[in-house]
Amino acid sequence: MIRVGIVGASGLAGGELIRLATQHPELELTFLGGSSSAGRRPAELHPGLRLDLGLTVEPVPEDLSDRCDVVLLATPAPASAELAARLADQVPCVIDLSGAFRIRTPALHDRWYPNVPRTAELADRFVYGVPELVGDQLVGASLISLPGCFATAITLGLAPLVTALGLNLKNVVVDGKTGSSGGGLQLRTADLHPLRNGAIAPYAPAGHRHAAEVRDFLERSKPGGIEALSMSAYGVSHVRGLMASSYVFTDDEVDARTLHRAYLRFYKEHPFVRVRRHNETLIPVPDPQAVLGSNFCDVTVLHDEEGGRIVVLSALDNMVKGAAGQAVQALNIRFGLPVETGLTMQPVMPA
Amino acid sequence: MIRVGIVGASGLAGGELIRLATQHPELELTFLGGSSSAGRRPAELHPGLRLDLGLTVEPVPEDLSDRCDVVLLATPAPASAELAARLADQVPCVIDLSGAFRIRTPALHDRWYPNVPRTAELADRFVYGVPELVGDQLVGASLISLPGCFATAITLGLAPLVTALGLNLKNVVVDGKTGSSGGGLQLRTADLHPLRNGAIAPYAPAGHRHAAEVRDFLERSKPGGIEALSMSAYGVSHVRGLMASSYVFTDDEVDARTLHRAYLRFYKEHPFVRVRRHNETLIPVPDPQAVLGSNFCDVTVLHDEEGGRIVVLSALDNMVKGAAGQAVQALNIRFGLPVETGLTMQPVMPA
Amino acid sequence: MIRVGIVGASGLAGGELIRLATQHPELELTFLGGSSSAGRRPAELHPGLRLDLGLTVEPVPEDLSDRCDVVLLATPAPASAELAARLADQVPCVIDLSGAFRIRTPALHDRWYPNVPRTAELADRFVYGVPELVGDQLVGASLISLPGCFATAITLGLAPLVTALGLNLKNVVVDGKTGSSGGGLQLRTADLHPLRNGAIAPYAPAGHRHAAEVRDFLERSKPGGIEALSMSAYGVSHVRGLMASSYVFTDDEVDARTLHRAYLRFYKEHPFVRVRRHNETLIPVPDPQAVLGSNFCDVTVLHDEEGGRIVVLSALDNMVKGAAGQAVQALNIRFGLPVETGLTMQPVMPA
Amino acid sequence: MIRVGIVGASGLAGGELIRLATQHPELELTFLGGSSSAGRRPAELHPGLRLDLGLTVEPVPEDLSDRCDVVLLATPAPASAELAARLADQVPCVIDLSGAFRIRTPALHDRWYPNVPRTAELADRFVYGVPELVGDQLVGASLISLPGCFATAITLGLAPLVTALGLNLKNVVVDGKTGSSGGGLQLRTADLHPLRNGAIAPYAPAGHRHAAEVRDFLERSKPGGIEALSMSAYGVSHVRGLMASSYVFTDDEVDARTLHRAYLRFYKEHPFVRVRRHNETLIPVPDPQAVLGSNFCDVTVLHDEEGGRIVVLSALDNMVKGAAGQAVQALNIRFGLPVETGLTMQPVMPA
């Protein structure tokens, strides 16, 4: 059994990590860390969790080296930056779910995470990337930084175009739509149910840091592959799940059939990415409700001939494939387990 | 492996049975039956299901004896009545999720299911009841009729009062609140999203057949234990999950502490029933969102001293503990498997 | 023009009062009071409001006598108690929307509003009651206390039974279901969208102060008419609108036709109460979505013969007929205007 | 009083027209037309409507000339094409809410409305356009075709760029998000509440006819002003209201301040368009919930410097400003009434 510690136990991602850890046959939950929630049992904080988990939340102690083989950080970025620096030498593996170590380029990091100081030295030791695209690098890694939820969806959507098809993307316009769980459980008036329900809330209409993260990563994968990428993000009126729509303009020749086949081929060996036709079921897909609670990312690629563009739609559960599930997926690869271990739950739909 | 057939594959309960069957380590899905959906693949009908299930839906053939060890009927009651009669002699076990065989008393059955003809002979061969309360009877049973979703919640909520505490319930008033998945996928204008969202729809304000079912069962368990029971049911503005509120009037002496302890004791050995205190977490419980996607039924018992009554709240996922999950639970008991086999998924919350 | 002041401008009821005041042909909004929101313009606090209202929110000054003919208090009960005491001698009319002066019986008030000190002397000067039932008393009244949202629905539902039909109600069990706007905009984790959406939240499962308010009022109208009344309340997954279900047990003889006719007759002259048959439209009614944004209260009375009870369903918009609209209705009567003045907006449905 | 007939009384737009007509001081509802709903009273079809409207729905008679001064067509496009041809010579004014006469260019019309035959002769007699942009043309017009809901939002969003600022728009990418009321009340499985709630449904991911409509109109206003325009549309998880996001790429020099001021100036005399700053209230705006039930269209223009684009967000209630309210607005102008007559209702928020 792999001994797992989770820090940030009171947040939504923390709760989801606990859920997945308790369903995982090879993980033993040995530590739950938190400050404001210290002393609480998990089911007090997350009402769905089983009542008989033996643990209570503790402040993170000076040393976790004898208690955990891996520590998952579901903490805000500033806390993650600090904790990662400390834990890096204590435990074999630290997996950070925050944005603290996602952007490699220092100037870009500072632009989007001005309140998250970190050393480039530490940052460079982190393996970053969607597991489907950086799998080998994760094997045995000691420091892992997971992509953001939107960044995961966008990157999985664009990678086949850039990498497999080798297209030159002149302009990519991303429109992201997410449920309210994306905002966590901080107390903000705008996130109270009366004001958030029924909303189409343009919370990041003219730029989003996940777009910077995507470019930073894809630029390293294939320099110059994307000339311009902009993003706007909206909160819509449900709780869990997101859709990233990438509108791609290229001068290269494309057609619908080639695109779809390239995607199928690209993700053939990757069980969590489902390449789907838009009309293959009784609702149009992808739709995040069709992946709810699971680690799937559904991707559809379309050719809008009249509009002169490629439309890539990626849908995932922001709390699973966009956070906790992807963490477990990375952990599985890191520790040499089959990638689907503990992640075989199917989507709960309708919900 | 136990070979399972599912009839009624295109409905919501059918889809949920497929989901649970694919997650169950001891089940092999060998047959999917349906009429209107014949020829379709499961993921066409239920967009969340994994794409690589080999099966397609077929019309139910004359004989299923060499293909299934157990057949689950997720069909409308009239179809179930007919299919059960035929399949009873073909396969070792038939589990019916419809209302066809729930009410034992013939007159009461005819009152609530006037369009479901059945012979009393066949009906009497069925084992009926919530698995927690009739467990032994299910072992090796050849015909099993599962309780309705509300009936499950109400019965689990009242059983400790009637059976363990031996109270005489003079009047029980049940108010049931359910999400839209309770109504299935039939095409009715009132169930279209614009008219159903935001609704509090009194669809059965002055009587519900699940109340008849509860009385019929509890009367057999303890004759005279409940003098009067009435029920009203409402559709509220979410999709999955229900709450049954039972307001119980008795002349017997009760107090909050005794009640809670009696419930804890009663369900001690039953992992799917969680007896909870109303304030034990950051939201009031029970709340169906805290059991979403799982086979749990959360129960809370309260003593309203000023109101002179006992308040019992039971919440469950109508598609899992109220239908497909309970079917698997019964199947596990029937075939001698540990009761939690394939049912260890934790609630997906928030969703 | 009647000069109106509104205190508590930042809350939901305050915002709704501003909305209705700007639509009212005989009202001139002359004062907006608030403490935390002082200095803000109404549209900053309530994004839907027209942008060109000239006023900004101010702290309540020592004296409002020269600025307002009527002051509407949309403040928490403790603040209302204090403000009413002060304003009673300054302005011709004070209308309080809080619970500070609703319960007449001192002991009962202290039981349910322990933190709201008031003098019985001041309390006794308030006219309390649903306008349909106490209309004459409101004419020229200087102090008016409006019923709670649930109390309005329940009282309008029960009044014809008690008053017109003269039934003796042996036991009334009330189940209340409300949207999230009922809880206002206070910052509570449980009211954040991720935890409140999809919920059936039993926030007052074993007693609610609106039940005490109803009994206190009906007992004065017809002593002994109701022997027992208990209530439970739930938050369900929408924003605006509530349903009160009153399950009434009586030994008196009743039948469906007599009941419906008595209700029709009782509310014949009252344009805001619509007595409806359960099946008169394509969705079952009453349903709060069918009164959204309007001052209507829809009422349906049913006879559940098998259950031995009368079922009364009342639906209203908690922010209009349950708060701001009822305030304007009372104001209209108070100042001798036709009762529908400024309240002719029809329900916005679907929404 | 202007005598109004409404055809298509059973649909959502028809119901909304009835709502607005009953609130309008200068309109007298004299005819309700429908086929499947003939014989029904309005409140049977639309549960919110007042119960005392004297009319019932009738089949459209041969001649309406003596009953109506204006007929509003809330019918499907094929029916509108037929009815308009007939009514054009019977009544002083016909206002069509369908897409039958929106696109002027015949080839483009046939591309997007292949099943809507019409003569170019009749089509050319229609005045088309958002009232704010074609006001004068509506005065005294006998045939009026109203823009689609998305087309209204997009056109109001882009017009100041093209017309007032005279920018050359090289590429416009529109992402539209709408509630379920946009799809009407047709019986489709995908629109049942269980499958539609919680969805992000890409129902028109690679092209939408409202985009063709916008280009067709703007091209006539300023030929060559927009080089390319593409659109994708999504259904999200609420009922009423839409947001159109227009991502605009231009080589012309722009800055945030100039943009905002130009919009303010452009809509200065137009009370239904509210130009808003993104952060001017406690929720980000525009958001369709802030215009619910009203005839407002909220518009915000932003400069995304890093993304090298202009972001224009337009939010409106698709049933009011996107349909019935805009119809009344056009009617007011047509008949010389003040434009706000009968349209002064403020947004119902939160809902």
Short mmCIF file of N, CA and C in Angstrom, two decimals, chain A residues 271-315:
data_model
loop_
_atom_site.label_atom_id
_atom_site.label_comp_id
_atom_site.label_asym_id
_atom_site.label_seq_id
_atom_site.Cartn_x
_atom_site.Cartn_y
_atom_site.Cartn_z
N PRO A 271 -7.02 5.64 -22.06
CA PRO A 271 -8.41 5.29 -21.75
C PRO A 271 -9.25 6.44 -21.23
N PHE A 272 -8.62 7.50 -20.72
CA PHE A 272 -9.42 8.57 -20.12
C PHE A 272 -9.85 9.64 -21.12
N VAL A 273 -9.30 9.62 -22.31
CA VAL A 273 -9.74 10.59 -23.31
C VAL A 273 -10.64 9.87 -24.30
N ARG A 274 -11.87 10.32 -24.38
CA ARG A 274 -12.82 9.70 -25.30
C ARG A 274 -13.05 10.66 -26.48
N VAL A 275 -12.62 10.27 -27.64
CA VAL A 275 -12.86 11.07 -28.84
C VAL A 275 -14.24 10.70 -29.36
N ARG A 276 -15.12 11.68 -29.44
CA ARG A 276 -16.51 11.39 -29.76
C ARG A 276 -17.00 12.22 -30.94
N ARG A 277 -17.93 11.64 -31.67
CA ARG A 277 -18.62 12.40 -32.70
C ARG A 277 -19.74 13.21 -32.05
N HIS A 278 -19.96 14.39 -32.58
CA HIS A 278 -20.91 15.33 -32.01
C HIS A 278 -22.33 14.76 -31.88
N ASN A 279 -22.69 13.91 -32.81
CA ASN A 279 -24.07 13.41 -32.83
C ASN A 279 -24.21 11.95 -32.45
N GLU A 280 -23.25 11.42 -31.75
CA GLU A 280 -23.27 9.98 -31.55
C GLU A 280 -24.24 9.51 -30.48
N THR A 281 -24.87 10.42 -29.77
CA THR A 281 -25.81 10.00 -28.74
C THR A 281 -27.03 10.92 -28.74
N LEU A 282 -27.96 10.70 -27.84
CA LEU A 282 -29.21 11.45 -27.91
C LEU A 282 -29.11 12.88 -27.40
N ILE A 283 -28.00 13.23 -26.80
CA ILE A 283 -27.71 14.64 -26.54
C ILE A 283 -26.45 14.98 -27.32
N PRO A 284 -26.29 16.24 -27.71
CA PRO A 284 -25.02 16.59 -28.37
C PRO A 284 -23.86 16.41 -27.39
N VAL A 285 -22.77 15.88 -27.88
CA VAL A 285 -21.57 15.74 -27.04
C VAL A 285 -20.42 16.47 -27.72
N PRO A 286 -19.39 16.80 -26.95
CA PRO A 286 -19.21 16.52 -25.53
C PRO A 286 -20.07 17.43 -24.68
N ASP A 287 -20.38 16.93 -23.52
CA ASP A 287 -21.15 17.67 -22.54
C ASP A 287 -20.62 17.21 -21.18
N PRO A 288 -20.24 18.15 -20.33
CA PRO A 288 -19.63 17.70 -19.06
C PRO A 288 -20.54 16.80 -18.23
N GLN A 289 -21.86 16.89 -18.43
CA GLN A 289 -22.71 16.00 -17.63
C GLN A 289 -22.44 14.53 -17.97
N ALA A 290 -21.89 14.27 -19.16
CA ALA A 290 -21.64 12.88 -19.56
C ALA A 290 -20.32 12.33 -19.00
N VAL A 291 -19.59 13.14 -18.25
CA VAL A 291 -18.36 12.65 -17.62
C VAL A 291 -18.41 12.85 -16.10
N LEU A 292 -19.53 13.27 -15.59
CA LEU A 292 -19.63 13.67 -14.18
C LEU A 292 -19.17 12.57 -13.21
N GLY A 293 -18.25 12.95 -12.36
CA GLY A 293 -17.77 12.04 -11.35
C GLY A 293 -16.68 11.10 -11.82
N SER A 294 -16.39 11.12 -13.13
CA SER A 294 -15.41 10.20 -13.70
C SER A 294 -14.14 10.94 -14.12
N ASN A 295 -13.13 10.18 -14.49
CA ASN A 295 -11.87 10.78 -14.92
C ASN A 295 -11.79 10.96 -16.43
N PHE A 296 -12.91 10.84 -17.12
CA PHE A 296 -12.89 11.00 -18.57
C PHE A 296 -12.77 12.47 -18.98
N CYS A 297 -12.10 12.69 -20.11
CA CYS A 297 -12.21 13.94 -20.82
C CYS A 297 -12.76 13.59 -22.20
N ASP A 298 -13.93 14.13 -22.53
CA ASP A 298 -14.53 13.87 -23.85
C ASP A 298 -14.11 14.98 -24.80
N VAL A 299 -13.67 14.58 -25.99
CA VAL A 299 -13.17 15.56 -26.96
C VAL A 299 -13.86 15.33 -28.31
N THR A 300 -14.29 16.42 -28.92
CA THR A 300 -14.87 16.36 -30.26
C THR A 300 -14.19 17.42 -31.12
N VAL A 301 -13.84 17.04 -32.32
CA VAL A 301 -13.23 18.02 -33.23
C VAL A 301 -14.15 18.16 -34.45
N LEU A 302 -14.39 19.40 -34.84
CA LEU A 302 -15.30 19.68 -35.95
C LEU A 302 -14.64 20.64 -36.93
N HIS A 303 -15.05 20.56 -38.16
CA HIS A 303 -14.55 21.49 -39.16
C HIS A 303 -15.70 22.40 -39.57
N ASP A 304 -15.59 23.66 -39.24
CA ASP A 304 -16.60 24.65 -39.63
C ASP A 304 -16.13 25.28 -40.94
N GLU A 305 -16.56 24.68 -42.04
CA GLU A 305 -16.05 25.14 -43.34
C GLU A 305 -16.44 26.58 -43.64
N GLU A 306 -17.72 26.88 -43.44
CA GLU A 306 -18.15 28.25 -43.72
C GLU A 306 -17.44 29.27 -42.84
N GLY A 307 -17.22 28.88 -41.60
CA GLY A 307 -16.56 29.79 -40.67
C GLY A 307 -15.04 29.80 -40.84
N GLY A 308 -14.52 28.86 -41.65
CA GLY A 308 -13.08 28.83 -41.89
C GLY A 308 -12.26 28.51 -40.67
N ARG A 309 -12.74 27.54 -39.91
CA ARG A 309 -12.03 27.27 -38.65
C ARG A 309 -12.26 25.83 -38.20
N ILE A 310 -11.43 25.42 -37.28
CA ILE A 310 -11.60 24.14 -36.60
C ILE A 310 -12.21 24.44 -35.24
N VAL A 311 -13.20 23.65 -34.84
CA VAL A 311 -13.80 23.81 -33.53
C VAL A 311 -13.46 22.58 -32.70
N VAL A 312 -12.78 22.79 -31.59
CA VAL A 312 -12.44 21.68 -30.70
C VAL A 312 -13.17 21.88 -29.38
N LEU A 313 -13.95 20.88 -28.99
CA LEU A 313 -14.68 20.95 -27.74
C LEU A 313 -14.15 19.89 -26.78
N SER A 314 -13.82 20.29 -25.58
CA SER A 314 -13.33 19.34 -24.57
C SER A 314 -14.13 19.53 -23.31
N ALA A 315 -14.65 18.42 -22.78
CA ALA A 315 -15.46 18.49 -21.56
C ALA A 315 -14.89 17.54 -20.53
#
